[in-house]
XYZ file of N, CA and C in Angstrom:
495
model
N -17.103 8.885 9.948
C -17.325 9.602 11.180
C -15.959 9.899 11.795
N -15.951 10.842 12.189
C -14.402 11.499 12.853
C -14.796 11.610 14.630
N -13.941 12.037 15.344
C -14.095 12.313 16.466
C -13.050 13.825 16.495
N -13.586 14.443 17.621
C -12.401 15.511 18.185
C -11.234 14.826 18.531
N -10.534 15.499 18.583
C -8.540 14.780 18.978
C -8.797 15.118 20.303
N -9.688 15.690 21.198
C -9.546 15.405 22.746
C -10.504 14.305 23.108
N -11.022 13.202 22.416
C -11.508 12.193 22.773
C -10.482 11.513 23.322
N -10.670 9.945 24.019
C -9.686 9.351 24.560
C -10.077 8.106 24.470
N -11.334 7.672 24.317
C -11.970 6.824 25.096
C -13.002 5.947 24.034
N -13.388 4.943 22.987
C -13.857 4.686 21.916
C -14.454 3.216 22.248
N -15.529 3.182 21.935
C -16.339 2.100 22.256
C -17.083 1.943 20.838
N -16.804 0.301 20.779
C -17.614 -0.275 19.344
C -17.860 -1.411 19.709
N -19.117 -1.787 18.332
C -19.496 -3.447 18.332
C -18.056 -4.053 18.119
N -17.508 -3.312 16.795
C -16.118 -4.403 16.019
C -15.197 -3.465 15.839
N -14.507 -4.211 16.319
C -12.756 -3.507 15.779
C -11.992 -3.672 14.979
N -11.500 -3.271 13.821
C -10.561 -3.816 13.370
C -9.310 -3.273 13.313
N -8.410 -4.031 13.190
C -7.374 -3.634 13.592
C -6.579 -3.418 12.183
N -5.951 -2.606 11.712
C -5.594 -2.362 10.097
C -6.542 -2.107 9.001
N -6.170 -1.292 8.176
C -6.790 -0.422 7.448
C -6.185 -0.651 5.705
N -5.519 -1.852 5.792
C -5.214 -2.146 4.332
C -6.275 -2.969 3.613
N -6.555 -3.841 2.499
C -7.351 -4.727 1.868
C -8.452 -5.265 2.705
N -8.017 -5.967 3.401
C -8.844 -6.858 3.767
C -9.469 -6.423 5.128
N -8.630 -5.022 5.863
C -9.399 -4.190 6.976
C -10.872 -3.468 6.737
N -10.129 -3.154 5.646
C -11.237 -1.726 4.773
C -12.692 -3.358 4.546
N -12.146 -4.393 4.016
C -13.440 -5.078 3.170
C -14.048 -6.099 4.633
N -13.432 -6.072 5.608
C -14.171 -6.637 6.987
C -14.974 -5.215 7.673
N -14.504 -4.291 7.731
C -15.159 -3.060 8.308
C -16.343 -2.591 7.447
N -15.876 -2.665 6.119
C -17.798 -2.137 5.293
C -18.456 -3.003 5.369
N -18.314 -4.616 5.532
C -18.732 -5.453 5.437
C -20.111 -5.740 7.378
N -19.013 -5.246 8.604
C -19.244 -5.452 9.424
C -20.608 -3.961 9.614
N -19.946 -2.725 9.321
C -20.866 -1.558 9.309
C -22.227 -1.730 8.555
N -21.702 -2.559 7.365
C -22.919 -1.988 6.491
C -24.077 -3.428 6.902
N -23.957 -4.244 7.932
C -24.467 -4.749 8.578
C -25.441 -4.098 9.984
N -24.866 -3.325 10.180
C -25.488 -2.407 11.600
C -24.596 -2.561 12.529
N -23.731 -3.147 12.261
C -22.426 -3.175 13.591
C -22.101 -1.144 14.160
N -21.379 -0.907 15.340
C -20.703 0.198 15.180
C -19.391 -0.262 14.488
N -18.455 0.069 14.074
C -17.437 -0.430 13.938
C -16.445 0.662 13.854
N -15.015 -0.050 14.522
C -13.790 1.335 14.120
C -12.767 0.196 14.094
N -12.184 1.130 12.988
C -10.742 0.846 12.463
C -9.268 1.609 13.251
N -8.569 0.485 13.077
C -7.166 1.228 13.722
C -6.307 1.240 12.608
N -5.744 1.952 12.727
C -4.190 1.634 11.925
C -3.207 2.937 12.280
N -1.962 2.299 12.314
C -0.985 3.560 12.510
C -1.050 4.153 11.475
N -0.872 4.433 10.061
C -0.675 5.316 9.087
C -1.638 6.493 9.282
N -1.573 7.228 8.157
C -2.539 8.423 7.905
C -3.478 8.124 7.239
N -3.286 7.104 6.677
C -4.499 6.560 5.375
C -4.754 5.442 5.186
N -5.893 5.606 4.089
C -6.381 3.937 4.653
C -5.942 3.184 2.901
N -5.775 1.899 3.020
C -5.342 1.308 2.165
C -4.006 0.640 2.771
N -3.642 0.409 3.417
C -2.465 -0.625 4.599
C -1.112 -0.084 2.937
N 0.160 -1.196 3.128
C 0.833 -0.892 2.120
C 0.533 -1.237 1.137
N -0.447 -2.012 0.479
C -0.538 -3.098 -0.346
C -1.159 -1.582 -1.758
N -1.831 -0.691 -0.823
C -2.615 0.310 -1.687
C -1.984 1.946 -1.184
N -0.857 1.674 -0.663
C -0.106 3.008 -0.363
C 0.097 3.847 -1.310
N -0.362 5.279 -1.070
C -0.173 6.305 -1.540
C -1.710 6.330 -3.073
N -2.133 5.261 -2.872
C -3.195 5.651 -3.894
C -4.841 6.478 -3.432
N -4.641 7.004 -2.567
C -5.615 8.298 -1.867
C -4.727 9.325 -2.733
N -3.857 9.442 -2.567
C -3.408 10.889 -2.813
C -3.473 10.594 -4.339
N -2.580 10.064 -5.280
C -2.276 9.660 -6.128
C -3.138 8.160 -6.974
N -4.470 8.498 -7.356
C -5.351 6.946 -7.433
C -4.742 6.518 -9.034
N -4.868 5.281 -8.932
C -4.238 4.383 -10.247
C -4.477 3.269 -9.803
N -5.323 2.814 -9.240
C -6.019 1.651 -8.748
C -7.300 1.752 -8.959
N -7.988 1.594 -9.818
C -9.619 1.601 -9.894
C -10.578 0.432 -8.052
N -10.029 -0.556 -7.915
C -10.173 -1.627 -7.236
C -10.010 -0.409 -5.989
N -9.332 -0.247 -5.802
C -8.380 0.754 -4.223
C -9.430 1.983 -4.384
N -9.501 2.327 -5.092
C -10.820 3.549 -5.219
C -12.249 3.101 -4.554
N -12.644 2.396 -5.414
C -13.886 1.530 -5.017
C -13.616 1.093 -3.493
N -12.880 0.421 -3.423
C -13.550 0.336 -1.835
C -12.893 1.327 -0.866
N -12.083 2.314 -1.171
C -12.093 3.774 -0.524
C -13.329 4.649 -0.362
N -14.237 4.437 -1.675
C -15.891 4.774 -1.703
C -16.306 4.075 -0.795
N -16.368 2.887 -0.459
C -17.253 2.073 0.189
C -17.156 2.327 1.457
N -15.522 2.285 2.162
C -15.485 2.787 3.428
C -15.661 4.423 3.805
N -15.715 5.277 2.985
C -16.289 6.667 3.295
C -18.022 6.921 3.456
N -18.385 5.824 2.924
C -19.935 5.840 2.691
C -20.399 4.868 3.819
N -19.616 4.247 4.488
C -20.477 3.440 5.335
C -20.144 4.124 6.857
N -20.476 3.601 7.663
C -20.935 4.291 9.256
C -19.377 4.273 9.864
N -18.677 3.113 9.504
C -16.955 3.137 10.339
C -16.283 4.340 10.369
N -15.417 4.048 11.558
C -14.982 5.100 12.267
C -13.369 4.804 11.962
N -12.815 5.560 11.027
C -11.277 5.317 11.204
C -10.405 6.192 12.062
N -9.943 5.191 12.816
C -8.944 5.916 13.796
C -7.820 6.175 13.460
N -6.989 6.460 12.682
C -6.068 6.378 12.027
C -4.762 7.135 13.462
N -4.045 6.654 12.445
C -2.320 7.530 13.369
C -2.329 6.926 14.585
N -2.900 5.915 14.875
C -3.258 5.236 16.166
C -2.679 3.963 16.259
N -1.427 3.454 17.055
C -0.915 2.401 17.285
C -1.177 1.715 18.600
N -1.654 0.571 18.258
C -2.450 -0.360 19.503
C -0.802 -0.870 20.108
N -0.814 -0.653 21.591
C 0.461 -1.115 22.016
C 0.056 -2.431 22.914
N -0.910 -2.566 23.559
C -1.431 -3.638 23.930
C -2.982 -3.928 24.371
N -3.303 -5.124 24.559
C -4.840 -5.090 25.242
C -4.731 -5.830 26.404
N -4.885 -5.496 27.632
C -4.648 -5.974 29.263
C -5.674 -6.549 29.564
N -6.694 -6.442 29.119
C -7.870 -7.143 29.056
C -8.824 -7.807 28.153
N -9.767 -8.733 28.246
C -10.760 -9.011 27.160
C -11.276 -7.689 26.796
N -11.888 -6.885 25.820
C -12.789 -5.863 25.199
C -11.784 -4.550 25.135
N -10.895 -4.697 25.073
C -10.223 -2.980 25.487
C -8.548 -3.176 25.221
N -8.728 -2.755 24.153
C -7.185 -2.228 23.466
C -6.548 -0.422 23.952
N -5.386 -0.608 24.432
C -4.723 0.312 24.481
C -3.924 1.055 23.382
N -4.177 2.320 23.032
C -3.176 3.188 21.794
C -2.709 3.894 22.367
N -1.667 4.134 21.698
C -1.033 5.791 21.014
C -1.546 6.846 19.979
N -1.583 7.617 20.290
C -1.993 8.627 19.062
C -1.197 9.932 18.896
N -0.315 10.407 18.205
C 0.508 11.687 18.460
C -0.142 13.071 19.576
N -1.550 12.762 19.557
C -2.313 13.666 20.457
C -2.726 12.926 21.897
N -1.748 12.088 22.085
C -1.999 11.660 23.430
C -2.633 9.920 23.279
N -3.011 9.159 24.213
C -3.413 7.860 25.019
C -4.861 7.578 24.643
N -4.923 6.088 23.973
C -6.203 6.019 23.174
C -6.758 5.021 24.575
N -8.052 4.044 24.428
C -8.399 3.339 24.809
C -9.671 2.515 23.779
N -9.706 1.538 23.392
C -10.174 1.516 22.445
C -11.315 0.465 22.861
N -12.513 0.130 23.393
C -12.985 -1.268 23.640
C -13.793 -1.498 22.264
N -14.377 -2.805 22.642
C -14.793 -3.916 21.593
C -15.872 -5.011 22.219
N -16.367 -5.252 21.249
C -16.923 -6.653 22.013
C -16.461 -7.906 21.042
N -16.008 -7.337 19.476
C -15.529 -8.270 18.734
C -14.631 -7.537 17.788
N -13.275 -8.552 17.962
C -12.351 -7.934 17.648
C -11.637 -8.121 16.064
N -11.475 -7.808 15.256
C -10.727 -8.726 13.553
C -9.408 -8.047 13.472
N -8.628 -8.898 13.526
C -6.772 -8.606 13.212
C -6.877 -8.552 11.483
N -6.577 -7.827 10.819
C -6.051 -7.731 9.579
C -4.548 -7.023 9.372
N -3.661 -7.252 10.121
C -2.879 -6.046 10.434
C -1.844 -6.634 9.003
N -1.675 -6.924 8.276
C -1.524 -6.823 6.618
C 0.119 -8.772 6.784
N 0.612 -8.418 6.125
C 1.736 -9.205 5.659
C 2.830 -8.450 6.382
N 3.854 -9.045 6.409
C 5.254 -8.403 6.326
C 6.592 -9.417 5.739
N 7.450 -8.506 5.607
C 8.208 -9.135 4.702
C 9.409 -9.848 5.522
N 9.598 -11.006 4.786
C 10.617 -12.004 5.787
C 11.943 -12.304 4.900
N 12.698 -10.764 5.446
C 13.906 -11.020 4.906
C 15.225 -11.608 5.540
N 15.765 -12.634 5.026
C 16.805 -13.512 5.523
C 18.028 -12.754 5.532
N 18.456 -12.507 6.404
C 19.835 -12.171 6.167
C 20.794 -13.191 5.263
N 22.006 -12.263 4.270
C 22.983 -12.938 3.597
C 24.135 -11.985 3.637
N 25.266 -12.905 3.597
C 26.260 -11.738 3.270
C 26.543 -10.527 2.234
N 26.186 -9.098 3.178
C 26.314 -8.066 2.775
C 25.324 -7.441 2.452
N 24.353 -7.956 3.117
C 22.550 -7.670 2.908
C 22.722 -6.174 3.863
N 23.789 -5.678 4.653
C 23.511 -4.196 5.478
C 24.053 -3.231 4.598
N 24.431 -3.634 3.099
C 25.552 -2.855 2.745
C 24.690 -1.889 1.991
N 25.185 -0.429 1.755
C 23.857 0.266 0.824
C 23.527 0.177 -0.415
N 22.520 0.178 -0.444
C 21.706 -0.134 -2.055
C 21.310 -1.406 -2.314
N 21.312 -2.433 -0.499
C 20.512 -3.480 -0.602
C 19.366 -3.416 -0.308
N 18.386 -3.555 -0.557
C 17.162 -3.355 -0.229
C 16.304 -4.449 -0.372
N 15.415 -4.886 0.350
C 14.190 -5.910 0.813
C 13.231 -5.528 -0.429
N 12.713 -6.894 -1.209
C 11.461 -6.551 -1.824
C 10.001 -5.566 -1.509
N 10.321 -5.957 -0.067
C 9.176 -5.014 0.165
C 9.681 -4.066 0.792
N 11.051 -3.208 1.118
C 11.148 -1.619 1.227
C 11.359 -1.035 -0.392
N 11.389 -1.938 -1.130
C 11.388 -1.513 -2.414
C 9.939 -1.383 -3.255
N 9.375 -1.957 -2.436
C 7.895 -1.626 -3.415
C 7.725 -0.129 -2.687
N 7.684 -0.199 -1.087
C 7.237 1.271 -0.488
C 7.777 2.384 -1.599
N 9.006 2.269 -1.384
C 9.615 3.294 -2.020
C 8.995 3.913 -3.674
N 8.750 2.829 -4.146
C 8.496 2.852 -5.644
C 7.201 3.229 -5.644
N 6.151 2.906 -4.439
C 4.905 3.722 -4.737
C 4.725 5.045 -4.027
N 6.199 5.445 -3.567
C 6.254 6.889 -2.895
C 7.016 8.134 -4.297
N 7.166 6.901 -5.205
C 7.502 8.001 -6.710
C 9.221 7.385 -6.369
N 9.801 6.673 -5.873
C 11.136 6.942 -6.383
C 11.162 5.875 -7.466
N 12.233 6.416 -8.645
C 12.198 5.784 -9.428
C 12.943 4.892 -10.258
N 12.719 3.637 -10.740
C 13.177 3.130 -10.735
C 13.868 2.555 -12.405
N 12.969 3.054 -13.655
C 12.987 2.884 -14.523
C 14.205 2.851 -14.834
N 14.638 2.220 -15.761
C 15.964 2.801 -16.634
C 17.500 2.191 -15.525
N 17.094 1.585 -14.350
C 18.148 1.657 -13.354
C 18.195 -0.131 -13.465
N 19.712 -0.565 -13.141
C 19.858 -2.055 -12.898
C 19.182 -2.131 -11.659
N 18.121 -3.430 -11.863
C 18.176 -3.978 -10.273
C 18.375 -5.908 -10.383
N 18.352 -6.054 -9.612
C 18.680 -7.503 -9.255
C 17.306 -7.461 -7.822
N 16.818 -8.331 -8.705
C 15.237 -8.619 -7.745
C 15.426 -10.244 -7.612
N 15.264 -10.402 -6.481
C 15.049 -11.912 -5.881
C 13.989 -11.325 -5.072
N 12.758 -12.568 -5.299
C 11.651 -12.125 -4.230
C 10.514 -13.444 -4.376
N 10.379 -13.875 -2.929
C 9.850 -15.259 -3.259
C 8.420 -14.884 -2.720
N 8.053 -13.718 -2.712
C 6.364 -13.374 -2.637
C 5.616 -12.979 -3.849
N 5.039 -13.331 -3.995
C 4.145 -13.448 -5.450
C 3.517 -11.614 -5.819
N 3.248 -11.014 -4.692
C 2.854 -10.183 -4.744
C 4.228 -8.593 -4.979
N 5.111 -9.431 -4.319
C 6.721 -7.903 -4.452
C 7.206 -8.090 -6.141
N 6.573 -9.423 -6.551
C 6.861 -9.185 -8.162
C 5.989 -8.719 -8.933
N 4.928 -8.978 -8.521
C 3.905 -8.629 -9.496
C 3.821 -7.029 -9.635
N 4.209 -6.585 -8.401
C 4.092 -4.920 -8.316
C 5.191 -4.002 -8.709
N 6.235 -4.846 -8.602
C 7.933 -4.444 -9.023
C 7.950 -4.696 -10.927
N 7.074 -5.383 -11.159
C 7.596 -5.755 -12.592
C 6.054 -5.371 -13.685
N 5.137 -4.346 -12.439
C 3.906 -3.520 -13.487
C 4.391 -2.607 -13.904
């Protein structure tokens, strides 16, 4: 379900907040219950980073499937929409490039994904250092990496597994 871009104003049973793995599998889960439910996430698409760029480009059978699941069920993705705060119980405040969201709830689910916890070391600002995880973005935006030295240190189970498929 979509709305017009001069809406402002969004009322649901459940909210969730992020639109990667585990947003997408609490929201079909909550909809296909009879909940209303809407999703937030700043990006354009749904799949958080973990499944970036596989809408446009699919090579994820798993990321497909439940891209089916959330198009087929009743949720409402709000996408391009960054929650800047909630001032109250039931009612989150956004951004949206088309202006000032308001978002209420009566029950709310944070999935807003991982992030990466990089330590600074000497010479970590210098160029062509890069974080395990601005290096996965990149690599599932097509840059490439084949054939090139890298030096990967990465103590998340998941920036290797995806760096070294």
């Amino acid at each position: 379900m979509s709305f017009p871009m001069s809406d402002r104003l969004f009322s649901f049973d459940i909210v969730v907040v992020g639109a990667g793995p585990a947003g997408i599998s609490a929201a079909c889960a909550a909809a296909e219950s009879g909940a209303r439910v809407g999703v937030v996430d700043e990006t354009p698409w749904l799949g958080g980073q973990i499944w970036r760029g596989q809408q446009a480009r699919p090579s994820v059978p798993i990321a497909q499937r439940w891209f089916d699941r959330f198009r087929n069920s009743a949720a409402t993705l709000l996408d391009q929409t960054s929650v800047i705060t909630s001032p109250e119980p039931g009612l989150l405040l956004a951004e949206h490039p088309d202006g000032p969201r308001q978002v209420r709830w009566r029950k709310l689910i944070l999935a807003t994904g991982a992030r990466e916890l990089f330590l600074p070391f000497p010479g970590w600002t210098l160029p062509g250092i890069i974080g395990p995880g601005g290096l996965q973005a990149l690599v599932k935006h097509g840059w490439p990496i084949r054939g090139r030295g890298l030096l990967l240190q990465a103590a998340a189970p998941s920036c290797r597994r995806s760096l070294t498929d």
